[in-house]
PDB file of C-alpha atoms in Angstrom:
ATOM      1  CA  UNK K   1     119.792 161.481  87.888  1.00 46.00           C
ATOM      2  CA  UNK K   2     117.859 163.915  85.754  1.00 54.00           C
ATOM      3  CA  UNK K   3     113.625 162.858  85.495  1.00 51.00           C
ATOM      4  CA  UNK K   4     112.504 161.476  81.990  1.00 51.00           C
ATOM      5  CA  UNK K   5     109.189 162.850  80.940  1.00 54.00           C
ATOM      6  CA  UNK K   6     108.396 160.266  78.416  1.00 53.00           C
ATOM      7  CA  UNK K   7     109.651 157.210  80.482  1.00 51.00           C
ATOM      8  CA  UNK K   8     107.215 156.789  82.959  1.00 55.00           C
ATOM      9  CA  UNK K   9     107.771 153.549  85.159  1.00 58.00           C
ATOM     10  CA  UNK K  10     104.696 150.565  85.406  1.00 59.00           C
ATOM     11  CA  UNK K  11     105.305 147.406  87.691  1.00 58.00           C
ATOM     12  CA  UNK K  12     103.590 144.404  86.875  1.00 55.00           C
ATOM     13  CA  UNK K  13     102.553 142.022  89.284  1.00 56.00           C
ATOM     14  CA  UNK K  14     101.693 138.806  87.046  1.00 51.00           C
ATOM     15  CA  UNK K  15      99.379 135.809  89.383  1.00 55.00           C
ATOM     16  CA  UNK K  16      96.590 133.427  88.873  1.00 54.00           C
ATOM     17  CA  UNK K  17      93.157 134.706  88.015  1.00 58.00           C
ATOM     18  CA  UNK K  18      90.074 133.965  86.702  1.00 62.00           C
ATOM     19  CA  UNK K  19      89.446 135.039  83.207  1.00 66.00           C
ATOM     20  CA  UNK K  20      87.477 138.957  83.568  1.00 71.00           C
ATOM     21  CA  UNK K  21      87.689 141.861  81.445  1.00 76.00           C
ATOM     22  CA  UNK K  22      90.191 145.088  82.399  1.00 77.00           C
ATOM     23  CA  UNK K  23      88.314 148.420  81.709  1.00 81.00           C
ATOM     24  CA  UNK K  24      87.690 148.560  78.354  1.00 84.00           C
ATOM     25  CA  UNK K  25      87.689 152.281  77.887  1.00 89.00           C
ATOM     26  CA  UNK K  26      91.316 152.747  78.868  1.00 87.00           C
ATOM     27  CA  UNK K  27      91.983 149.611  77.121  1.00 88.00           C
ATOM     28  CA  UNK K  28      90.738 150.850  73.929  1.00 89.00           C
ATOM     29  CA  UNK K  29      92.494 153.853  74.145  1.00 90.00           C
ATOM     30  CA  UNK K  30      95.802 152.395  74.955  1.00 89.00           C
ATOM     31  CA  UNK K  31      95.455 150.071  71.774  1.00 90.00           C
ATOM     32  CA  UNK K  32      94.728 153.107  69.568  1.00 89.00           C
ATOM     33  CA  UNK K  33      97.076 155.225  70.859  1.00 88.00           C
ATOM     34  CA  UNK K  34     100.334 152.620  70.398  1.00 87.00           C
ATOM     35  CA  UNK K  35      99.088 151.554  66.839  1.00 86.00           C
ATOM     36  CA  UNK K  36     102.236 153.445  65.335  1.00 89.00           C
ATOM     37  CA  UNK K  37     103.836 150.243  66.960  1.00 87.00           C
ATOM     38  CA  UNK K  38     101.150 147.167  65.375  1.00 88.00           C
ATOM     39  CA  UNK K  39     102.384 149.451  62.007  1.00 88.00           C
ATOM     40  CA  UNK K  40     105.939 149.696  62.619  1.00 87.00           C
ATOM     41  CA  UNK K  41     106.342 145.913  63.846  1.00 85.00           C
ATOM     42  CA  UNK K  42     104.282 144.380  60.734  1.00 86.00           C
ATOM     43  CA  UNK K  43     107.235 146.206  58.831  1.00 82.00           C
ATOM     44  CA  UNK K  44     109.959 144.332  60.436  1.00 79.00           C
ATOM     45  CA  UNK K  45     108.467 141.371  60.459  1.00 77.00           C
ATOM     46  CA  UNK K  46     107.580 141.739  56.647  1.00 70.00           C
ATOM     47  CA  UNK K  47     110.855 142.627  56.377  1.00 70.00           C
ATOM     48  CA  UNK K  48     112.263 139.503  58.131  1.00 68.00           C
ATOM     49  CA  UNK K  49     110.704 137.240  56.805  1.00 63.00           C
ATOM     50  CA  UNK K  50     111.875 137.273  53.558  1.00 62.00           C
ATOM     51  CA  UNK K  51     114.980 137.858  53.845  1.00 56.00           C
ATOM     52  CA  UNK K  52     117.593 135.151  53.140  1.00 59.00           C
ATOM     53  CA  UNK K  53     115.374 134.616  50.036  1.00 58.00           C
ATOM     54  CA  UNK K  54     116.970 135.589  46.712  1.00 59.00           C
ATOM     55  CA  UNK K  55     112.779 136.377  45.660  1.00 57.00           C
ATOM     56  CA  UNK K  56     111.868 137.967  48.232  1.00 59.00           C
ATOM     57  CA  UNK K  57     108.350 139.693  48.050  1.00 64.00           C
ATOM     58  CA  UNK K  58     107.616 137.597  44.724  1.00 68.00           C
ATOM     59  CA  UNK K  59     107.041 134.886  46.801  1.00 67.00           C
ATOM     60  CA  UNK K  60     103.593 137.002  47.900  1.00 68.00           C
ATOM     61  CA  UNK K  61     102.483 136.878  44.914  1.00 71.00           C
ATOM     62  CA  UNK K  62     103.733 133.887  43.253  1.00 73.00           C
ATOM     63  CA  UNK K  63     102.706 131.475  46.280  1.00 72.00           C
ATOM     64  CA  UNK K  64      99.092 131.750  45.635  1.00 73.00           C
ATOM     65  CA  UNK K  65      99.731 132.260  41.942  1.00 74.00           C
ATOM     66  CA  UNK K  66     101.060 128.753  41.333  1.00 76.00           C
ATOM     67  CA  UNK K  67      98.705 127.132  43.577  1.00 74.00           C
ATOM     68  CA  UNK K  68      95.835 129.012  41.510  1.00 73.00           C
ATOM     69  CA  UNK K  69      97.240 127.321  38.652  1.00 76.00           C
ATOM     70  CA  UNK K  70      97.449 124.275  40.191  1.00 76.00           C
ATOM     71  CA  UNK K  71      94.071 123.997  41.259  1.00 74.00           C
ATOM     72  CA  UNK K  72      92.666 125.042  38.191  1.00 72.00           C
ATOM     73  CA  UNK K  73      94.461 122.053  36.476  1.00 73.00           C
ATOM     74  CA  UNK K  74      92.667 120.010  38.949  1.00 69.00           C
ATOM     75  CA  UNK K  75      89.452 121.630  38.043  1.00 67.00           C
ATOM     76  CA  UNK K  76      89.671 121.955  34.674  1.00 69.00           C
ATOM     77  CA  UNK K  77      90.815 117.924  33.884  1.00 64.00           C
ATOM     78  CA  UNK K  78      89.518 115.930  36.759  1.00 58.00           C
ATOM     79  CA  UNK K  79      86.129 118.066  36.707  1.00 59.00           C
ATOM     80  CA  UNK K  80      86.544 119.034  33.255  1.00 54.00           C
ATOM     81  CA  UNK K  81      83.275 120.936  31.749  1.00 52.00           C
ATOM     82  CA  UNK K  82      81.291 123.517  33.459  1.00 56.00           C
ATOM     83  CA  UNK K  83      79.390 126.338  32.760  1.00 59.00           C
ATOM     84  CA  UNK K  84      81.934 129.566  32.468  1.00 64.00           C
ATOM     85  CA  UNK K  85      83.767 129.971  29.467  1.00 60.00           C
ATOM     86  CA  UNK K  86      87.005 131.320  28.766  1.00 61.00           C
ATOM     87  CA  UNK K  87      89.334 131.389  31.716  1.00 73.00           C
ATOM     88  CA  UNK K  88      86.347 132.784  33.986  1.00 76.00           C
ATOM     89  CA  UNK K  89      86.914 129.863  36.147  1.00 78.00           C
ATOM     90  CA  UNK K  90      90.996 130.706  36.469  1.00 79.00           C
ATOM     91  CA  UNK K  91      89.983 134.330  37.323  1.00 82.00           C
ATOM     92  CA  UNK K  92      87.533 133.024  40.315  1.00 82.00           C
ATOM     93  CA  UNK K  93      90.190 130.865  41.774  1.00 85.00           C
ATOM     94  CA  UNK K  94      92.835 133.486  42.081  1.00 86.00           C
ATOM     95  CA  UNK K  95      91.022 136.354  43.447  1.00 89.00           C
ATOM     96  CA  UNK K  96      89.484 133.556  45.785  1.00 89.00           C
ATOM     97  CA  UNK K  97      92.978 132.392  46.767  1.00 88.00           C
ATOM     98  CA  UNK K  98      94.222 135.978  46.784  1.00 89.00           C
ATOM     99  CA  UNK K  99      91.455 136.461  49.531  1.00 93.00           C
ATOM    100  CA  UNK K 100      91.407 133.322  51.261  1.00 93.00           C
ATOM    101  CA  UNK K 101      95.068 133.652  52.133  1.00 90.00           C
ATOM    102  CA  UNK K 102      94.476 137.736  53.409  1.00 93.00           C
ATOM    103  CA  UNK K 103      92.373 135.484  56.215  1.00 94.00           C
ATOM    104  CA  UNK K 104      94.067 132.578  56.407  1.00 93.00           C
ATOM    105  CA  UNK K 105      97.821 135.033  57.030  1.00 92.00           C
ATOM    106  CA  UNK K 106      95.979 137.146  59.449  1.00 93.00           C
ATOM    107  CA  UNK K 107      95.395 133.451  61.424  1.00 95.00           C
ATOM    108  CA  UNK K 108      98.459 131.292  60.704  1.00 93.00           C
ATOM    109  CA  UNK K 109     100.625 134.376  61.999  1.00 92.00           C
ATOM    110  CA  UNK K 110      98.388 135.877  64.497  1.00 91.00           C
ATOM    111  CA  UNK K 111      98.208 132.286  66.558  1.00 92.00           C
ATOM    112  CA  UNK K 112     101.512 132.703  66.742  1.00 91.00           C
ATOM    113  CA  UNK K 113     102.486 136.316  67.696  1.00 90.00           C
ATOM    114  CA  UNK K 114     101.540 136.198  71.467  1.00 90.00           C
ATOM    115  CA  UNK K 115     104.317 132.585  72.014  1.00 88.00           C
ATOM    116  CA  UNK K 116     106.494 134.254  69.512  1.00 86.00           C
ATOM    117  CA  UNK K 117     106.481 137.741  71.462  1.00 82.00           C
ATOM    118  CA  UNK K 118     107.274 136.431  74.622  1.00 78.00           C
ATOM    119  CA  UNK K 119     110.676 138.540  74.988  1.00 80.00           C
ATOM    120  CA  UNK K 120     107.954 141.928  74.368  1.00 81.00           C
ATOM    121  CA  UNK K 121     105.277 140.404  76.823  1.00 82.00           C
ATOM    122  CA  UNK K 122     107.786 140.234  79.505  1.00 79.00           C
ATOM    123  CA  UNK K 123     109.359 143.387  79.295  1.00 79.00           C
ATOM    124  CA  UNK K 124     106.984 145.715  77.811  1.00 79.00           C
ATOM    125  CA  UNK K 125     103.286 146.838  79.211  1.00 78.00           C
ATOM    126  CA  UNK K 126     101.054 147.291  76.343  1.00 83.00           C
ATOM    127  CA  UNK K 127      97.789 145.762  75.321  1.00 87.00           C
ATOM    128  CA  UNK K 128      98.839 142.123  74.150  1.00 89.00           C
ATOM    129  CA  UNK K 129      96.560 142.294  71.288  1.00 91.00           C
ATOM    130  CA  UNK K 130      98.562 145.076  69.200  1.00 92.00           C
ATOM    131  CA  UNK K 131     100.222 142.024  68.313  1.00 92.00           C
ATOM    132  CA  UNK K 132      98.252 139.935  66.764  1.00 94.00           C
ATOM    133  CA  UNK K 133      96.845 143.201  65.058  1.00 95.00           C
ATOM    134  CA  UNK K 134     100.518 143.841  63.534  1.00 93.00           C
ATOM    135  CA  UNK K 135     100.132 140.460  61.990  1.00 92.00           C
ATOM    136  CA  UNK K 136      96.664 141.849  60.384  1.00 94.00           C
ATOM    137  CA  UNK K 137      98.302 144.812  59.213  1.00 93.00           C
ATOM    138  CA  UNK K 138     100.871 142.655  57.703  1.00 90.00           C
ATOM    139  CA  UNK K 139      98.849 140.243  55.820  1.00 91.00           C
ATOM    140  CA  UNK K 140      96.994 143.278  54.355  1.00 93.00           C
ATOM    141  CA  UNK K 141     100.350 144.640  53.443  1.00 88.00           C
ATOM    142  CA  UNK K 142     100.979 141.482  51.876  1.00 86.00           C
ATOM    143  CA  UNK K 143      97.458 141.221  49.951  1.00 89.00           C
ATOM    144  CA  UNK K 144      97.567 144.481  48.577  1.00 87.00           C
ATOM    145  CA  UNK K 145     100.654 143.063  45.930  1.00 84.00           C
ATOM    146  CA  UNK K 146      98.417 140.431  44.720  1.00 86.00           C
ATOM    147  CA  UNK K 147      95.826 143.282  43.199  1.00 88.00           C
ATOM    148  CA  UNK K 148      97.719 144.775  40.003  1.00 85.00           C
ATOM    149  CA  UNK K 149      98.691 140.916  39.527  1.00 83.00           C
ATOM    150  CA  UNK K 150      95.141 139.492  39.105  1.00 85.00           C
ATOM    151  CA  UNK K 151      94.249 142.491  37.364  1.00 84.00           C
ATOM    152  CA  UNK K 152      96.911 142.156  34.513  1.00 83.00           C
ATOM    153  CA  UNK K 153      96.024 138.445  34.590  1.00 82.00           C
ATOM    154  CA  UNK K 154      92.545 139.060  33.817  1.00 81.00           C
ATOM    155  CA  UNK K 155      93.300 141.487  31.127  1.00 82.00           C
ATOM    156  CA  UNK K 156      95.333 139.265  29.502  1.00 80.00           C
ATOM    157  CA  UNK K 157      92.833 136.089  29.859  1.00 76.00           C
ATOM    158  CA  UNK K 158      90.166 138.478  28.439  1.00 77.00           C
ATOM    159  CA  UNK K 159      92.950 138.867  25.210  1.00 79.00           C
ATOM    160  CA  UNK K 160      94.003 135.409  24.667  1.00 76.00           C
ATOM    161  CA  UNK K 161      90.351 133.919  25.440  1.00 74.00           C
ATOM    162  CA  UNK K 162      87.732 136.203  24.530  1.00 75.00           C
ATOM    163  CA  UNK K 163      84.882 134.813  25.694  1.00 75.00           C
ATOM    164  CA  UNK K 164      86.726 135.160  29.371  1.00 74.00           C
ATOM    165  CA  UNK K 165      83.692 137.022  31.516  1.00 72.00           C
ATOM    166  CA  UNK K 166      85.319 139.973  32.208  1.00 73.00           C
ATOM    167  CA  UNK K 167      82.960 142.942  34.416  1.00 75.00           C
ATOM    168  CA  UNK K 168      83.760 145.903  33.168  1.00 69.00           C
ATOM    169  CA  UNK K 169      84.158 149.291  35.757  1.00 72.00           C
ATOM    170  CA  UNK K 170      81.206 149.675  37.670  1.00 75.00           C
ATOM    171  CA  UNK K 171      80.205 151.255  41.033  1.00 83.00           C
ATOM    172  CA  UNK K 172      79.610 147.331  41.845  1.00 83.00           C
ATOM    173  CA  UNK K 173      83.356 147.597  42.507  1.00 85.00           C
ATOM    174  CA  UNK K 174      83.098 150.451  45.151  1.00 89.00           C
ATOM    175  CA  UNK K 175      82.072 147.600  47.706  1.00 92.00           C
ATOM    176  CA  UNK K 176      86.064 146.215  47.703  1.00 92.00           C
ATOM    177  CA  UNK K 177      87.327 148.201  50.396  1.00 94.00           C
ATOM    178  CA  UNK K 178      84.034 147.252  52.513  1.00 95.00           C
ATOM    179  CA  UNK K 179      84.588 143.369  51.221  1.00 95.00           C
ATOM    180  CA  UNK K 180      88.698 143.666  52.650  1.00 95.00           C
ATOM    181  CA  UNK K 181      87.329 145.689  56.058  1.00 96.00           C
ATOM    182  CA  UNK K 182      84.814 142.753  56.389  1.00 96.00           C
ATOM    183  CA  UNK K 183      87.922 140.348  55.735  1.00 96.00           C
ATOM    184  CA  UNK K 184      90.523 141.779  58.024  1.00 95.00           C
ATOM    185  CA  UNK K 185      88.032 142.146  61.268  1.00 96.00           C
ATOM    186  CA  UNK K 186      86.871 138.246  60.484  1.00 96.00           C
ATOM    187  CA  UNK K 187      90.725 137.692  60.416  1.00 95.00           C
ATOM    188  CA  UNK K 188      91.637 139.454  63.139  1.00 96.00           C
ATOM    189  CA  UNK K 189      89.250 138.403  65.311  1.00 96.00           C
ATOM    190  CA  UNK K 190      89.586 134.552  65.025  1.00 96.00           C
ATOM    191  CA  UNK K 191      93.522 135.105  65.632  1.00 95.00           C
ATOM    192  CA  UNK K 192      92.742 136.687  68.832  1.00 95.00           C
ATOM    193  CA  UNK K 193      91.267 132.854  68.813  1.00 95.00           C
ATOM    194  CA  UNK K 194      94.222 130.912  68.314  1.00 95.00           C
ATOM    195  CA  UNK K 195      96.615 132.770  70.388  1.00 94.00           C
ATOM    196  CA  UNK K 196      95.237 132.531  72.905  1.00 93.00           C
ATOM    197  CA  UNK K 197      94.684 128.436  72.498  1.00 93.00           C
ATOM    198  CA  UNK K 198      98.360 128.609  71.565  1.00 92.00           C
ATOM    199  CA  UNK K 199      99.415 129.965  74.700  1.00 90.00           C
ATOM    200  CA  UNK K 200      97.204 126.827  76.664  1.00 90.00           C
ATOM    201  CA  UNK K 201      97.792 124.459  74.163  1.00 88.00           C
ATOM    202  CA  UNK K 202     100.759 124.339  72.026  1.00 85.00           C
ATOM    203  CA  UNK K 203      99.460 122.326  69.612  1.00 84.00           C
ATOM    204  CA  UNK K 204      96.865 124.585  68.311  1.00 87.00           C
ATOM    205  CA  UNK K 205      99.460 126.123  65.303  1.00 85.00           C
ATOM    206  CA  UNK K 206     100.148 122.353  64.092  1.00 86.00           C
ATOM    207  CA  UNK K 207      96.521 121.565  63.854  1.00 90.00           C
ATOM    208  CA  UNK K 208      96.104 124.568  62.257  1.00 91.00           C
ATOM    209  CA  UNK K 209      97.644 124.338  59.648  1.00 88.00           C
ATOM    210  CA  UNK K 210      95.109 121.255  58.908  1.00 91.00           C
ATOM    211  CA  UNK K 211      92.235 123.492  60.133  1.00 92.00           C
ATOM    212  CA  UNK K 212      92.983 125.992  57.533  1.00 91.00           C
ATOM    213  CA  UNK K 213      92.966 123.234  54.306  1.00 89.00           C
ATOM    214  CA  UNK K 214      89.463 122.034  54.736  1.00 91.00           C
ATOM    215  CA  UNK K 215      88.410 125.772  55.634  1.00 92.00           C
ATOM    216  CA  UNK K 216      89.477 125.935  52.119  1.00 89.00           C
ATOM    217  CA  UNK K 217      87.859 123.465  50.544  1.00 88.00           C
ATOM    218  CA  UNK K 218      84.699 124.153  52.095  1.00 89.00           C
ATOM    219  CA  UNK K 219      85.158 127.624  51.081  1.00 90.00           C
ATOM    220  CA  UNK K 220      83.850 128.541  47.679  1.00 88.00           C
ATOM    221  CA  UNK K 221      87.209 129.151  46.564  1.00 87.00           C
ATOM    222  CA  UNK K 222      87.304 125.757  44.541  1.00 82.00           C
ATOM    223  CA  UNK K 223      84.051 126.392  43.429  1.00 83.00           C
ATOM    224  CA  UNK K 224      81.341 128.691  42.852  1.00 82.00           C
ATOM    225  CA  UNK K 225      79.149 129.995  45.605  1.00 82.00           C
ATOM    226  CA  UNK K 226      76.068 129.170  42.909  1.00 79.00           C
ATOM    227  CA  UNK K 227      76.884 125.678  43.082  1.00 79.00           C
ATOM    228  CA  UNK K 228      74.846 125.271  46.047  1.00 78.00           C
ATOM    229  CA  UNK K 229      71.619 124.060  46.185  1.00 77.00           C
ATOM    230  CA  UNK K 230      68.773 123.769  48.926  1.00 74.00           C
ATOM    231  CA  UNK K 231      69.556 123.448  52.090  1.00 78.00           C
ATOM    232  CA  UNK K 232      73.925 123.048  51.232  1.00 78.00           C
ATOM    233  CA  UNK K 233      73.313 127.274  50.924  1.00 79.00           C
ATOM    234  CA  UNK K 234      74.136 127.236  54.917  1.00 82.00           C
ATOM    235  CA  UNK K 235      77.743 126.379  54.148  1.00 81.00           C
ATOM    236  CA  UNK K 236      78.203 130.438  53.374  1.00 84.00           C
ATOM    237  CA  UNK K 237      76.145 130.931  56.458  1.00 85.00           C
ATOM    238  CA  UNK K 238      78.225 128.918  58.630  1.00 90.00           C
ATOM    239  CA  UNK K 239      81.812 129.832  57.265  1.00 92.00           C
ATOM    240  CA  UNK K 240      82.983 133.099  58.582  1.00 94.00           C
ATOM    241  CA  UNK K 241      84.684 133.537  55.125  1.00 93.00           C
ATOM    242  CA  UNK K 242      81.901 132.336  53.638  1.00 92.00           C
ATOM    243  CA  UNK K 243      80.338 135.999  52.345  1.00 93.00           C
ATOM    244  CA  UNK K 244      82.968 137.529  52.157  1.00 95.00           C
ATOM    245  CA  UNK K 245      84.477 134.997  49.743  1.00 93.00           C
ATOM    246  CA  UNK K 246      80.019 135.540  47.921  1.00 92.00           C
ATOM    247  CA  UNK K 247      80.946 139.048  47.759  1.00 92.00           C
ATOM    248  CA  UNK K 248      84.532 138.928  46.180  1.00 92.00           C
ATOM    249  CA  UNK K 249      83.276 136.609  43.381  1.00 89.00           C
ATOM    250  CA  UNK K 250      80.057 138.082  42.704  1.00 89.00           C
ATOM    251  CA  UNK K 251      82.379 141.978  42.421  1.00 89.00           C
ATOM    252  CA  UNK K 252      85.616 140.781  40.775  1.00 88.00           C
ATOM    253  CA  UNK K 253      84.319 138.005  38.522  1.00 83.00           C
ATOM    254  CA  UNK K 254      80.083 138.307  37.907  1.00 82.00           C
ATOM    255  CA  UNK K 255      80.442 142.607  38.190  1.00 82.00           C
ATOM    256  CA  UNK K 256      76.921 142.161  40.602  1.00 84.00           C
ATOM    257  CA  UNK K 257      76.111 143.905  43.624  1.00 86.00           C
ATOM    258  CA  UNK K 258      76.100 142.421  47.118  1.00 88.00           C
ATOM    259  CA  UNK K 259      72.391 141.093  47.744  1.00 88.00           C
ATOM    260  CA  UNK K 260      71.656 141.643  51.458  1.00 89.00           C
ATOM    261  CA  UNK K 261      71.869 138.057  52.677  1.00 89.00           C
ATOM    262  CA  UNK K 262      75.616 138.516  51.488  1.00 91.00           C
ATOM    263  CA  UNK K 263      76.245 141.683  53.311  1.00 93.00           C
ATOM    264  CA  UNK K 264      74.769 140.826  56.325  1.00 93.00           C
ATOM    265  CA  UNK K 265      76.452 137.830  56.366  1.00 93.00           C
ATOM    266  CA  UNK K 266      79.979 140.261  56.211  1.00 94.00           C
ATOM    267  CA  UNK K 267      79.038 142.515  58.791  1.00 95.00           C
ATOM    268  CA  UNK K 268      77.386 139.517  61.513  1.00 95.00           C
ATOM    269  CA  UNK K 269      80.713 137.010  60.977  1.00 96.00           C
ATOM    270  CA  UNK K 270      83.431 140.611  61.327  1.00 96.00           C
ATOM    271  CA  UNK K 271      81.670 141.876  64.420  1.00 96.00           C
ATOM    272  CA  UNK K 272      81.169 138.309  65.816  1.00 96.00           C
ATOM    273  CA  UNK K 273      84.648 137.087  65.535  1.00 95.00           C
ATOM    274  CA  UNK K 274      85.840 140.289  66.464  1.00 96.00           C
ATOM    275  CA  UNK K 275      83.015 140.562  70.041  1.00 95.00           C
ATOM    276  CA  UNK K 276      84.141 136.533  70.890  1.00 95.00           C
ATOM    277  CA  UNK K 277      87.928 136.678  70.027  1.00 94.00           C
ATOM    278  CA  UNK K 278      88.253 140.050  72.207  1.00 93.00           C
ATOM    279  CA  UNK K 279      86.088 138.598  74.855  1.00 93.00           C
ATOM    280  CA  UNK K 280      88.399 135.787  74.752  1.00 92.00           C
ATOM    281  CA  UNK K 281      91.831 137.072  74.386  1.00 93.00           C
ATOM    282  CA  UNK K 282      91.542 140.286  76.601  1.00 91.00           C
ATOM    283  CA  UNK K 283      90.003 138.129  79.520  1.00 89.00           C
ATOM    284  CA  UNK K 284      92.856 135.970  79.472  1.00 88.00           C
ATOM    285  CA  UNK K 285      95.651 138.211  78.769  1.00 86.00           C
ATOM    286  CA  UNK K 286      97.251 138.880  82.092  1.00 83.00           C
ATOM    287  CA  UNK K 287      97.773 134.921  82.155  1.00 83.00           C
ATOM    288  CA  UNK K 288     100.011 135.638  79.294  1.00 83.00           C
ATOM    289  CA  UNK K 289     103.537 135.883  80.618  1.00 77.00           C
ATOM    290  CA  UNK K 290     102.775 133.123  83.192  1.00 80.00           C
ATOM    291  CA  UNK K 291     102.358 130.490  80.890  1.00 78.00           C
ATOM    292  CA  UNK K 292     104.924 131.538  77.782  1.00 74.00           C
TER     293      UNK K 292
END
């Protein structure tokens, strides 16, 4: 038979081993070389997720939007008053929810990526981290349509309620790509951790539903970052999404630049999530084919 130069047979033997890192430079090179695979997988999963829905991808915006209005009614009715005029609180809720859902989708979908991708793992040789990475790409693609919707609500709210605080176009918006990169990296790093845990403990995915709900309540989404006083400010530092959500509120709602504390927090959690999650995942990924 003619030899296909594009096909290189590779035999992999999976056997019990101690958790250890493979050679990282070849691993990272292969990961980067096969990034197109993760992108195409994200597109496929994105289409398949809403294939049976009449509204389709409209739910990407409709779901967090409806939740935003529900939480807004809860906050303004149960806890009336406050210092935010007009629809400023609604603006904070929406952009906080949109950003939080970006990270949450990275984590929840990434946690299932290994167990759901069992056939790929058993039949193909590739860096397994590409599967959670494709979930992070998909989460980002689902986040993008929420931005024009938020801007529309921002403008409409200012028109209907002139007292609503709307930051004008300033150079502070240049921080937005940085915030999104830190959010994506933090979500991807945490997805690596939970994807590994879900291989060994299948109840992880069920617990994750409650973990993310509590996580949202402890994050500056339903409440303002500047409402914390004294030692309570530690909630923003120990929360992996605390700094990026604080940065989101400062840029999108207040029109302010990032202070040093927020900037360091964003970089720290993004780097720590990737390093810890990467080590935890890559050092054990050779064990996945046996356990799934």
